[in-house]
CSV table of C-alpha atoms and ligand atoms in Angstrom, one decimal:
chain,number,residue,atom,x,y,z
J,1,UNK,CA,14.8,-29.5,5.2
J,2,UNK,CA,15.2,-28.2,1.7
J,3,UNK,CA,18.3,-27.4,1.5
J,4,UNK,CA,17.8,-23.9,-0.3
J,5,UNK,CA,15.6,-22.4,3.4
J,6,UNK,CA,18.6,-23.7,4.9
J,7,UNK,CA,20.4,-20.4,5.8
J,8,UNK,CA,16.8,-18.9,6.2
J,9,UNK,CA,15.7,-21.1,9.6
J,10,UNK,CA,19.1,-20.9,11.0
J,11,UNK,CA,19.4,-17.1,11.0
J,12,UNK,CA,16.0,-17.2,13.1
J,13,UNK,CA,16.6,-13.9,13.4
J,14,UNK,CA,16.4,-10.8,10.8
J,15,UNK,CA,15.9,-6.8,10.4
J,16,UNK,CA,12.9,-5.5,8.2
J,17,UNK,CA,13.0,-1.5,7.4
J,18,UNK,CA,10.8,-0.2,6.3
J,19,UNK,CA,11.9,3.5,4.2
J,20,UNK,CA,10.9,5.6,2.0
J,21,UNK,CA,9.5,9.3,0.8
J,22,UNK,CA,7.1,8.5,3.6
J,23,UNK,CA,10.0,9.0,6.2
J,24,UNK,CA,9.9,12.6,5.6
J,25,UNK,CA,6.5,13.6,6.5
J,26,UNK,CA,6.6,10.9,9.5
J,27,UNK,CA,2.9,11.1,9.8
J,28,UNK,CA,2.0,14.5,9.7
J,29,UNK,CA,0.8,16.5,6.4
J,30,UNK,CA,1.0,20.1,6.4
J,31,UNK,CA,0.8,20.4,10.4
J,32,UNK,CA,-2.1,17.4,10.7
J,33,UNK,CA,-1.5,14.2,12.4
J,34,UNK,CA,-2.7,12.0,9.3
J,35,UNK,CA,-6.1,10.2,9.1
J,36,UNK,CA,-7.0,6.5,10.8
J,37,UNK,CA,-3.8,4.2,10.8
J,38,UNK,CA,-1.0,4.4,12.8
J,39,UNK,CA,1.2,3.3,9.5
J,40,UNK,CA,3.1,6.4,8.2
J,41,UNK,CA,3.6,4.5,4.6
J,42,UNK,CA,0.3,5.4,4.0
J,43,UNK,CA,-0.2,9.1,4.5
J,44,UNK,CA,-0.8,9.0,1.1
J,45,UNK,CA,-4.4,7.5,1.6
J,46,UNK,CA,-4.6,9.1,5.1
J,47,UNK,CA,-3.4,12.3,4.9
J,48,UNK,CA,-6.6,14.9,4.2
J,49,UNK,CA,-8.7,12.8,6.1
J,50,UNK,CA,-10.7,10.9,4.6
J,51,UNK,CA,-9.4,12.2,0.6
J,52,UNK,CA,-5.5,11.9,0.5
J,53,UNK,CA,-3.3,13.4,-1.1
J,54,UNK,CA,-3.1,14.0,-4.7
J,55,UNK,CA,-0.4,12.0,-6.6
J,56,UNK,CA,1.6,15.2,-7.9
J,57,UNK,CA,1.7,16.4,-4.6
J,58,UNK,CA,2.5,13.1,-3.1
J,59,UNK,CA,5.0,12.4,-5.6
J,60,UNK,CA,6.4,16.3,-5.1
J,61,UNK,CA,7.7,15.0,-1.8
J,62,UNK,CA,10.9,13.7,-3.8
J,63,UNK,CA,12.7,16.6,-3.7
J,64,UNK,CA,12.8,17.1,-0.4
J,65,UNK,CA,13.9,13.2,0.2
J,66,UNK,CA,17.8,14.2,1.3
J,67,UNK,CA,18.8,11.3,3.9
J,68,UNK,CA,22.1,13.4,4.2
J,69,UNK,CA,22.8,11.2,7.6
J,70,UNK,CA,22.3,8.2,5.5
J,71,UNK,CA,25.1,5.9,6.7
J,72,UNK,CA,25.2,1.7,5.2
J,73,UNK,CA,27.6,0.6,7.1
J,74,UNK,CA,26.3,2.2,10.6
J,75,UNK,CA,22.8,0.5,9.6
J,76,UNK,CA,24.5,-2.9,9.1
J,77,UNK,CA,26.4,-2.4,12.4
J,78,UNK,CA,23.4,-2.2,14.0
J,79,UNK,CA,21.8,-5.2,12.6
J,80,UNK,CA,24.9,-7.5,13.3
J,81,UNK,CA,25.3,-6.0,16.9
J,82,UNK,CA,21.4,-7.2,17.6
J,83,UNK,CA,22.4,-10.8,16.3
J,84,UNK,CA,20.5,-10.0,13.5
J,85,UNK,CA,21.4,-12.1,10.2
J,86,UNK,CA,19.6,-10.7,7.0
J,87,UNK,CA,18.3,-7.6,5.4
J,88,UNK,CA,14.7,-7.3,4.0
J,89,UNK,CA,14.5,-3.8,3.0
J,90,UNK,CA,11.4,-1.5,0.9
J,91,UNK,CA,12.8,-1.6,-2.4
J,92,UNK,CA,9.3,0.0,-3.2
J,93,UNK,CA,6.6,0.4,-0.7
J,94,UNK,CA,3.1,0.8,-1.9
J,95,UNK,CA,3.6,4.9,-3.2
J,96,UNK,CA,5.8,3.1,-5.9
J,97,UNK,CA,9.2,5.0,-5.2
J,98,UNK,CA,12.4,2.6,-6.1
J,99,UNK,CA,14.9,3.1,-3.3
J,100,UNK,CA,17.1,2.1,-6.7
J,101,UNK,CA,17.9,4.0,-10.1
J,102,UNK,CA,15.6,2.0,-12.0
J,103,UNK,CA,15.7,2.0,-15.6
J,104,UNK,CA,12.1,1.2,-15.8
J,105,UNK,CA,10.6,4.4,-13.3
J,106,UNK,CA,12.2,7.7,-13.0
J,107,UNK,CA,10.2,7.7,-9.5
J,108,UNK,CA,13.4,6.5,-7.7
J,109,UNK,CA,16.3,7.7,-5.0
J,110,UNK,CA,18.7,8.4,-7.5
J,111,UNK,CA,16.9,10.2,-10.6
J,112,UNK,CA,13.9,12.2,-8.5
J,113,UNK,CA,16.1,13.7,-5.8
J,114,UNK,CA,18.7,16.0,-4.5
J,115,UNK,CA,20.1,12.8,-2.5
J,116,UNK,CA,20.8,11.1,-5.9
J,117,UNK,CA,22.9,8.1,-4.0
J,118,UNK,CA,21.8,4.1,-4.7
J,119,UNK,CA,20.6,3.3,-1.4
J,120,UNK,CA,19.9,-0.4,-2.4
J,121,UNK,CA,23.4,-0.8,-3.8
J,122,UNK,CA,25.3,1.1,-0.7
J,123,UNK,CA,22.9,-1.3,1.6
J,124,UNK,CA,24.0,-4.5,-0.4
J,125,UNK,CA,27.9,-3.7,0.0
J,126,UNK,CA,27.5,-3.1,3.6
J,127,UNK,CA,25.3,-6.8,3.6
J,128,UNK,CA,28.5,-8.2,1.5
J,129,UNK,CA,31.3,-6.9,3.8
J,130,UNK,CA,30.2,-8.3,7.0
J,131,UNK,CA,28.1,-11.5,5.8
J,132,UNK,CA,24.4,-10.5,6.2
J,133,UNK,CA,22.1,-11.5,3.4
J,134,UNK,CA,20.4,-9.1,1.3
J,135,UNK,CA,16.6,-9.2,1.2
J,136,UNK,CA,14.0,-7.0,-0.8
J,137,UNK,CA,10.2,-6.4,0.0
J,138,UNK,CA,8.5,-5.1,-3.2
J,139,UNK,CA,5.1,-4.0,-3.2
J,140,UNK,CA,3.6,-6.0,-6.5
J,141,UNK,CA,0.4,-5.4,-6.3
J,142,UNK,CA,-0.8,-1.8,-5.0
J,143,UNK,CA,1.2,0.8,-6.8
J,144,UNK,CA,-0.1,4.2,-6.3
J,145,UNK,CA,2.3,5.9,-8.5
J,146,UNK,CA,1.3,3.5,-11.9
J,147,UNK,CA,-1.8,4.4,-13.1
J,148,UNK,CA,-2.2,0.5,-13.4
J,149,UNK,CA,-1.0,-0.3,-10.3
J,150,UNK,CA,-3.4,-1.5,-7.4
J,151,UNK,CA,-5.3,0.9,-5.3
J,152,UNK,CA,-6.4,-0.1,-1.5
J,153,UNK,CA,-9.7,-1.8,-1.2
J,154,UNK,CA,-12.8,-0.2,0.5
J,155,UNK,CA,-12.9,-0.7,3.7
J,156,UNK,CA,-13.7,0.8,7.2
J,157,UNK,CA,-9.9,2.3,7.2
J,158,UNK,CA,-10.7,3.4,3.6
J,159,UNK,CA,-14.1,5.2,2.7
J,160,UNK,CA,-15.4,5.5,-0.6
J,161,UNK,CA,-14.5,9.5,-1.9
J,162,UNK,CA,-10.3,8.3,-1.3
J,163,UNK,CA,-8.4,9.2,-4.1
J,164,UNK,CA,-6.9,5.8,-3.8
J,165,UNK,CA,-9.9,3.7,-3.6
J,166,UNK,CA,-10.9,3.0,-7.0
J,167,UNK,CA,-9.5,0.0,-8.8
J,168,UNK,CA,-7.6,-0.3,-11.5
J,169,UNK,CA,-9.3,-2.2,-14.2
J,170,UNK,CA,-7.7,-5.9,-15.3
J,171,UNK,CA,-6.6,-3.8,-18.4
J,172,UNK,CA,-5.2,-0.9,-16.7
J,173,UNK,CA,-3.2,-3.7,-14.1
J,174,UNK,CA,-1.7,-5.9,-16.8
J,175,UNK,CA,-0.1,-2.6,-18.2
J,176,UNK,CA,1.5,-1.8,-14.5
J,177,UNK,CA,2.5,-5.4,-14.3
J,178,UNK,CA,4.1,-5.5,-17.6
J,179,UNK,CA,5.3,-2.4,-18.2
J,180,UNK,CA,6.4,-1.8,-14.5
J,181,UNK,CA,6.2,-4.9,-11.8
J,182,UNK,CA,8.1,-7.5,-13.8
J,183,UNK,CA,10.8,-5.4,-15.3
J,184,UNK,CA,12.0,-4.0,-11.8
J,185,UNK,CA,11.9,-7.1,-10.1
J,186,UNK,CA,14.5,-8.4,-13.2
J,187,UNK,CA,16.0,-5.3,-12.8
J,188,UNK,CA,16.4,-6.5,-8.7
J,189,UNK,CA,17.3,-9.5,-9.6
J,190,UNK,CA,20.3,-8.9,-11.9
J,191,UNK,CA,21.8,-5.9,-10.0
J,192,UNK,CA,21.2,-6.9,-6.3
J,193,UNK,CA,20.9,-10.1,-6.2
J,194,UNK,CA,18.8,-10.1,-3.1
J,195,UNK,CA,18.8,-13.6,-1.4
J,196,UNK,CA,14.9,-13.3,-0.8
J,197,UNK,CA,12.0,-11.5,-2.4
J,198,UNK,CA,9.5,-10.3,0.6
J,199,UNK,CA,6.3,-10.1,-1.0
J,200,UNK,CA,3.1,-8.3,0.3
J,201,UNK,CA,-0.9,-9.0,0.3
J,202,UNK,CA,-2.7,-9.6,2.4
J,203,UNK,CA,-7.0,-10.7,2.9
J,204,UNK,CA,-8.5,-12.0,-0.5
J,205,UNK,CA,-8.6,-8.3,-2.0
J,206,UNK,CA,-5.4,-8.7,-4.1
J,207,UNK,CA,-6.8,-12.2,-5.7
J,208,UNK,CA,-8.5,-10.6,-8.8
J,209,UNK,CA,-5.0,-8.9,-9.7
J,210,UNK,CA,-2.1,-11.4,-7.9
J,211,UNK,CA,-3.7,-14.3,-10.4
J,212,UNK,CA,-2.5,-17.3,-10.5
J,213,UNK,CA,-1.0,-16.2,-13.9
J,214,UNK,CA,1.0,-13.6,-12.9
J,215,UNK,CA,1.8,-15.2,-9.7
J,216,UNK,CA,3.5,-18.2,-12.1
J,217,UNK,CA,4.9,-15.3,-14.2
J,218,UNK,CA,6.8,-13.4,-11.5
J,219,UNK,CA,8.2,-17.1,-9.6
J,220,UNK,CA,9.5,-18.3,-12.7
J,221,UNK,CA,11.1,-14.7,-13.5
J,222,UNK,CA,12.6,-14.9,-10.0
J,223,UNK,CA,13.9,-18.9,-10.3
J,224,UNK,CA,15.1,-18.6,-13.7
J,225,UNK,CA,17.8,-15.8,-12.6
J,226,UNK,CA,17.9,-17.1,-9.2
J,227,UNK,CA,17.3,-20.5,-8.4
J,228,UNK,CA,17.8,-20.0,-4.7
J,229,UNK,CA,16.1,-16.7,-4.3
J,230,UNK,CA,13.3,-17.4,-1.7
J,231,UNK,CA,9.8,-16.0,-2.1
J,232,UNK,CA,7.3,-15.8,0.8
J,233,UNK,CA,3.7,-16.4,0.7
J,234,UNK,CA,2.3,-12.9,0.6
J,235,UNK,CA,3.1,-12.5,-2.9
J,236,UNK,CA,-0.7,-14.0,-2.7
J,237,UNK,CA,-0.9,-18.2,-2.4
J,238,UNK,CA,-4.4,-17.5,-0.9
J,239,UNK,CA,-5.4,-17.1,-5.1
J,240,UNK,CA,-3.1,-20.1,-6.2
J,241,UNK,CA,-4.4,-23.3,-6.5
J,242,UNK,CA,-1.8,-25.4,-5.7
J,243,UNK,CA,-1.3,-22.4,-2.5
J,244,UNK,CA,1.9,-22.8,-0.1
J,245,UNK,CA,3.5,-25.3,-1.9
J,246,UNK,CA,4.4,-22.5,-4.6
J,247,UNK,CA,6.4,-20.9,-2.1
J,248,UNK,CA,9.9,-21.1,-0.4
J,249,UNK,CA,8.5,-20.0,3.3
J,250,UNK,CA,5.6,-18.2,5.0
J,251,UNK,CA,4.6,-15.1,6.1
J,252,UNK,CA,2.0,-14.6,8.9
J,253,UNK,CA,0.3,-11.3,9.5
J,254,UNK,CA,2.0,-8.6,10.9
J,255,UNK,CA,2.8,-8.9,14.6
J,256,UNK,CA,1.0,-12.0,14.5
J,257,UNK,CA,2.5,-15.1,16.0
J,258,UNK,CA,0.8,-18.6,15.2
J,259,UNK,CA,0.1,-20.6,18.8
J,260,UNK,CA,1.5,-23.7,17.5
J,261,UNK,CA,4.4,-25.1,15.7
J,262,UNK,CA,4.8,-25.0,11.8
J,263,UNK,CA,6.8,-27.2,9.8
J,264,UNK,CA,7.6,-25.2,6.1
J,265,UNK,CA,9.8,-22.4,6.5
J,266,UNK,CA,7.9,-19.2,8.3
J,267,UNK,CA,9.0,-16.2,9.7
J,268,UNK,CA,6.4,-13.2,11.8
J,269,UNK,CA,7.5,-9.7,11.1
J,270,UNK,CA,6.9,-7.0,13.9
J,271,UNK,CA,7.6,-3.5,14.1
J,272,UNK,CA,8.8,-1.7,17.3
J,273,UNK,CA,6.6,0.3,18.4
J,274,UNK,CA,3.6,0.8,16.1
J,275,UNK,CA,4.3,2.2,12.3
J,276,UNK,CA,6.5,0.3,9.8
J,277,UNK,CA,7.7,3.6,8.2
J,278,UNK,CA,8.9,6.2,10.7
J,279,UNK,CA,6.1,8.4,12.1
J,280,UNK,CA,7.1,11.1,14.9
J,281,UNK,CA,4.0,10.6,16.6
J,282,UNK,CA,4.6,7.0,17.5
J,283,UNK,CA,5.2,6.7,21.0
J,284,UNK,CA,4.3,3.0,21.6
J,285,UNK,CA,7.4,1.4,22.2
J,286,UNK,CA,8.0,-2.3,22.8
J,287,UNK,CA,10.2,-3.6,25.4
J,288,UNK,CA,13.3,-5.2,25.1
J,289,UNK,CA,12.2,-8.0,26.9
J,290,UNK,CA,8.7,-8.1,25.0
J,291,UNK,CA,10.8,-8.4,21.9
J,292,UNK,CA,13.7,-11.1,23.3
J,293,UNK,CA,10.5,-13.0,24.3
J,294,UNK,CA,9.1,-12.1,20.2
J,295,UNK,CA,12.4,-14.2,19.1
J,296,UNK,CA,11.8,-17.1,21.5
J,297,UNK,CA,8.2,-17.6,21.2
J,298,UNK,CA,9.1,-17.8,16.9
J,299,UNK,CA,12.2,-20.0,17.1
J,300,UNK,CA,10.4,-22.3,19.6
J,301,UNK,CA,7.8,-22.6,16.8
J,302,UNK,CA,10.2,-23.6,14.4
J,303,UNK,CA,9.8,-19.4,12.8
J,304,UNK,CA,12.1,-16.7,12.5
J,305,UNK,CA,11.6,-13.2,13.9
J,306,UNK,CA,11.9,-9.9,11.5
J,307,UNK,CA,11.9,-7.1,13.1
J,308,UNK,CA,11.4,-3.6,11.7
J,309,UNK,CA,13.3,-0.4,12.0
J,310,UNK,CA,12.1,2.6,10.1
J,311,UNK,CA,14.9,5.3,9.8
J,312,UNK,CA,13.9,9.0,9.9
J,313,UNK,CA,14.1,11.2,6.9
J,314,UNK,CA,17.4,12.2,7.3
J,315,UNK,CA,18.3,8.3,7.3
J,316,UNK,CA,18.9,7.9,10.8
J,317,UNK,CA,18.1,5.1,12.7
J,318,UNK,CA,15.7,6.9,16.0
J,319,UNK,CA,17.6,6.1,20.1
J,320,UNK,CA,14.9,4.2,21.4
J,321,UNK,CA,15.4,1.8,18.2
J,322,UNK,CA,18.9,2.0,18.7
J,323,UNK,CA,18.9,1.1,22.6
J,324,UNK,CA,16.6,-1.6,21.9
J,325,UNK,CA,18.3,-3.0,19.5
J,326,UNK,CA,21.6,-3.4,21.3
J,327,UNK,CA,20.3,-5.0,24.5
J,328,UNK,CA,18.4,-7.5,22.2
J,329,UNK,CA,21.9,-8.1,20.9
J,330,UNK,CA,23.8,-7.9,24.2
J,331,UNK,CA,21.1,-10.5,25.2
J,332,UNK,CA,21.5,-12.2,21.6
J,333,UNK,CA,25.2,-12.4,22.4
J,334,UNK,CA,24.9,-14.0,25.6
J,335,UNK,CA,21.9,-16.8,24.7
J,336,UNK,CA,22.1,-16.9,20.8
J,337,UNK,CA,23.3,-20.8,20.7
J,338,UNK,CA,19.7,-21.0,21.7
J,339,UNK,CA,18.2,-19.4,18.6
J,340,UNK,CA,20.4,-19.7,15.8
J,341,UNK,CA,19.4,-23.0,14.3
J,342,UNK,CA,17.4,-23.9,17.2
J,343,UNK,CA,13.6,-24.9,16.6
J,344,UNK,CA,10.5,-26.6,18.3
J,345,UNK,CA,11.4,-29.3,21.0
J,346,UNK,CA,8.3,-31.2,20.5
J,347,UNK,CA,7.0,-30.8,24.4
J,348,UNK,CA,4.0,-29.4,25.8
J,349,UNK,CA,3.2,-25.6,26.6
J,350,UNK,CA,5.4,-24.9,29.7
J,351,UNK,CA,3.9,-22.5,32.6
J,352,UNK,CA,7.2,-20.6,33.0
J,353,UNK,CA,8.1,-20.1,29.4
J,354,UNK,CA,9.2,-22.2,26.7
J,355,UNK,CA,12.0,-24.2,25.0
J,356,UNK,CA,14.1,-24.9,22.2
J,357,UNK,CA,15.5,-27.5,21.0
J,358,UNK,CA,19.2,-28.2,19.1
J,359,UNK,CA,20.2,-31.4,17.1
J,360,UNK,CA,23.3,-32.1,18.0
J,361,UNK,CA,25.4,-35.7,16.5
J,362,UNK,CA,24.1,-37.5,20.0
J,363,UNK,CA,20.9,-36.2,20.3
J,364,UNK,CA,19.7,-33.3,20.8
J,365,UNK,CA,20.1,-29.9,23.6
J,366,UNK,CA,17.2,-28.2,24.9
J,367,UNK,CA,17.2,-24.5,26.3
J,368,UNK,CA,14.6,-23.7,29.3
J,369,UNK,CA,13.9,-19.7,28.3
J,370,UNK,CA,12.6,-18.9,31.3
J,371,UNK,CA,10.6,-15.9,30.6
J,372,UNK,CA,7.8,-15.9,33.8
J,373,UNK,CA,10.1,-17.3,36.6
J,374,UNK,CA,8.9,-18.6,39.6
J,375,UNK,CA,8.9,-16.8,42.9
J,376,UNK,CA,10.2,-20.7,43.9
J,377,UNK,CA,12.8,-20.8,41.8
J,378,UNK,CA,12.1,-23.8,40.2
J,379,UNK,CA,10.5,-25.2,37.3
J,380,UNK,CA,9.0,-28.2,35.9
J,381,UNK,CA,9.9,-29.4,32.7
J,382,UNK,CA,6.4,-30.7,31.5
J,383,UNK,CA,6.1,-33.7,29.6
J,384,UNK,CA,10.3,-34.7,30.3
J,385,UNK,CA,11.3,-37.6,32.2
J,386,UNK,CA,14.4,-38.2,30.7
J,387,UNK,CA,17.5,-37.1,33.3
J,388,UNK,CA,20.1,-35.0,31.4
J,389,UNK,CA,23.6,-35.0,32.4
J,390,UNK,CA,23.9,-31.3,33.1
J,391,UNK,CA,22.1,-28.1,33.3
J,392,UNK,CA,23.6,-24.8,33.3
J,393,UNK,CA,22.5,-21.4,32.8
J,394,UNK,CA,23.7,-20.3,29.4
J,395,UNK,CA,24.8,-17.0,30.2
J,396,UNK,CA,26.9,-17.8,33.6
J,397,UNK,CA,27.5,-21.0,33.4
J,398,UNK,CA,26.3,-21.7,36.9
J,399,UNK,CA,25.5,-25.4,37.3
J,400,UNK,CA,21.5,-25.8,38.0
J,401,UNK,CA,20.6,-28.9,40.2
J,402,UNK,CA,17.9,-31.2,38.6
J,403,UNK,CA,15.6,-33.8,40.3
J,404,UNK,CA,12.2,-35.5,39.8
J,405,UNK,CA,9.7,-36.4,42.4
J,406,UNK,CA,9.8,-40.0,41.6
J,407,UNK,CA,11.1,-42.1,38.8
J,408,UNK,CA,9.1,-41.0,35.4
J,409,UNK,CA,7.9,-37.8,36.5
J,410,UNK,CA,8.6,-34.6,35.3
J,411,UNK,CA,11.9,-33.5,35.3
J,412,UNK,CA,12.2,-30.3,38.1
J,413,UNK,CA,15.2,-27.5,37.7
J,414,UNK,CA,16.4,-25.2,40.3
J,415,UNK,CA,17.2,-21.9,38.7
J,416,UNK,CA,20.6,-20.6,39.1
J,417,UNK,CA,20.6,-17.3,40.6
J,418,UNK,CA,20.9,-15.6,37.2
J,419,UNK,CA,18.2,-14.5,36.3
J,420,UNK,CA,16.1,-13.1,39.7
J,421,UNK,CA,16.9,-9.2,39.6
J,422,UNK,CA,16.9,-9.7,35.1
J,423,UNK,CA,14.1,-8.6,33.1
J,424,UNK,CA,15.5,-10.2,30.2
J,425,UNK,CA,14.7,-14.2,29.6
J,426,UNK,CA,16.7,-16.6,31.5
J,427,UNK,CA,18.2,-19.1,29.7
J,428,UNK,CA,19.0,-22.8,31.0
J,429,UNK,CA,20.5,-25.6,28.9
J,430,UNK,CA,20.3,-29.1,29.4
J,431,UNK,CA,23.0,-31.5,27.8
J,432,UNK,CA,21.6,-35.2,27.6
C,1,LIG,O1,0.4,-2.2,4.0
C,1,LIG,C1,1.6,-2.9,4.4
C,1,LIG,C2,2.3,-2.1,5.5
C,1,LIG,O2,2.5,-0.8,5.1
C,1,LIG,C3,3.6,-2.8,5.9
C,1,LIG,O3,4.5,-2.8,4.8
C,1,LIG,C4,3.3,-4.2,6.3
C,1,LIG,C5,4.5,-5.1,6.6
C,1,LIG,O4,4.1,-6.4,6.8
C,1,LIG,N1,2.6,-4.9,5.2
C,1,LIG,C6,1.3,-4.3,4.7
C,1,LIG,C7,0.2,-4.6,5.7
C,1,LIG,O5,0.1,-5.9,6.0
């Protein structure tokens, strides 16, 4: 494994948030539940269905961006509490606000409003004091603030006659890139040193602007001050020749989880319930359990998990993200040797759940997460024959009994009693 992912693939595990202006209209404009889309970052487009909003109004919203609840240290407590172990926060989404005081854009946290606090540099402290590493997502390619900067493509979601339809010309971009793009993410790089860079396209209709060119341009930029800085593959390695291989790890789709395993670095980032950005309207909440199982089906792929919070606009984190998020870490604190650093065991699809596997100096452990448990009670271990010396569950400790049919079949565990009257995933290791 290169040893510069190394930190990345053991964490398994990390907290996306997604905030911004946006957080203060959460969804509604002026008394209207916004247009198509259940993502509140993009009121701008949907707002005024199907128009959006004008960028002086848009960008008006500043002054009433006051996160007076705003609290680092609280948000970092939450993170390390769910077993969380990085940071990728919106240091500019796609309206172009800098959560920053940029030198390059007066469009930022600290120059445009009453708030007037760095939230990027309160966030890193908090990171620093208890050991979580500091991510940024930067939107590089739409910009709705630039007049260079890239629009959103036509589309079913966004009819012709949207304010924010109409492309930039190559011209017009280059001018955003240079004048605006590059210099912030130096600017990022030499103030925050963020450990990753979270980049974001996605479909083929960035290509024309996310060249290979610039693509080159902003890597090197990134490497030069910060060799170890990860990129991900949505800054656009659909439009590079030499694709993936430009790139530190990937990036699936949102909420999308690939079926099989995946040997490069990858991570799936997911939201909650639906939006990225808070939206008051948003009532489909996951599960706890739906997300523990999120975390096991990506480390079992040999992925890591990033999971989104979007604070409200006073800064708050919202209680069902809260209560979530602590009995994924009471969960997390219980079962986490099976996660952190764990990765694909190399067997085949299991009925009751799946497994992950642990190198260890002798060999290896495997962990049974038993997420679809038998009314028997017992499970077969498809595709092992090999006896281990002992199976417990992880949680209790309770010593599971083990047996095979005949010599070479699969191997059969009796659950311990655990995990009957628990929604959340049972977990059962086996020591060979
Ligand atoms: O348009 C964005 C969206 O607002 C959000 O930031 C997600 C996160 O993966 N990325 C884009 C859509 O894929």
């Amino acid at each position: 494994m290169d040893s510069i992912t190394r930190w990345f693939t053991e964490a398994r595990f990390g907290m996306f948030v997604h905030f911004g202006l946006y957080s203060v209209p959460a969804g509604l404009w002026k008394g209207e539940t916004m247009g198509r889309g259940p993502y509140s970052e993009w009121i701008q487009l949907q707002a005024n269905w199907p128009h959006g909003i004008e960028g002086a109004e848009y960008q008006a919203l500043a002054r009433d961006f006051n996160p007076t609840q705003f609290d680092a240290e609280q948000w970092i407590s939450e993170l390390v509490n769910a077993g969380m172990r990085y940071l990728v926060i919106t240091s500019k989404h796609h309206d172009g606000f800098a959560l920053w005081p940029s030198k390059v854009s007066k469009f930022n946290a600290v120059d445009a409003t009453p708030f007037g606090r760095d939230i990027l540099g309160e966030l890193k402290a908090a990171c620093d004091r208890h050991g979580v590493k500091f991510g940024l997502y930067y939107s590089h390619w739409l910009d709705w603030e630039h007049p260079g900067g890239g629009r959103a493509h036509e589309s079913e979601e966004f009819l012709p006659g949207n304010l924010w339809t109409t492309q930039p010309s190559d011209e017009q971009f280059e001018t955003y890139w240079q004048g605006k793009c590059l210099p912030q993410i130096a600017e990022l790089c030499d103030v925050y040193k963020p450990v990753l860079f979270w980049f974001d396209t996605w479909g083929e209709n960035s290509v024309p602007y996310i060249t290979e060119r610039r693509m080159d341009d902003l890597i090197c930029l990134i490497k030069e001050r910060n060799p170890t800085c990860l990129i991900n593959s949505r800054i656009g390695t659909w439009g590079h020749s030499k694709g993936d291989a430009v790139v530190d790890f990937l990036s699936m789709g949102d909420n999308a989880f690939p079926e099989r395993s995946i040997e490069q670095p990858w991570e799936t980032s997911g939201t909650l319930n639906e939006s990225w950005g808070y939206h008051q309207l948003d009532f489909g909440w996951k599960s706890a359990s739906e997300l523990v199982e999120n975390i096991i089906r990506t480390t079992s792929n040999g992925g890591n998990y990033q999971l989104n919070v979007g604070p409200t606009g006073e800064g708050c984190f919202q209680p069902a993200a809260i209560r979530r998020l602590r009995e994924i870490g009471a969960w997390m604190a219980a079962n986490g040797t099976s996660i952190y650093g764990a990765g694909y065991a190399g067997l085949p699809d299991q009925k009751w759940g799946r497994i992950t596997a642990v190198a260890t100096e002798n060999g290896r452990r495997l962990y049974l997460q038993v997420t679809k448990r038998p009314a028997s009670g017992e499970v077969t271990v498809a595709g092992l024959t090999k006896l281990p010396k002992l199976a417990r569950d992880l949680e209790t400790n309770e010593v599971a009994s083990i047996f095979q049919l005949s010599v070479g079949e699969d191997l059969v565990v009796s659950l311990p009693r655990h995990g009957s009257a628990d929604s959340l995933p049972q977990v059962v290791v086996l020591h060979f």
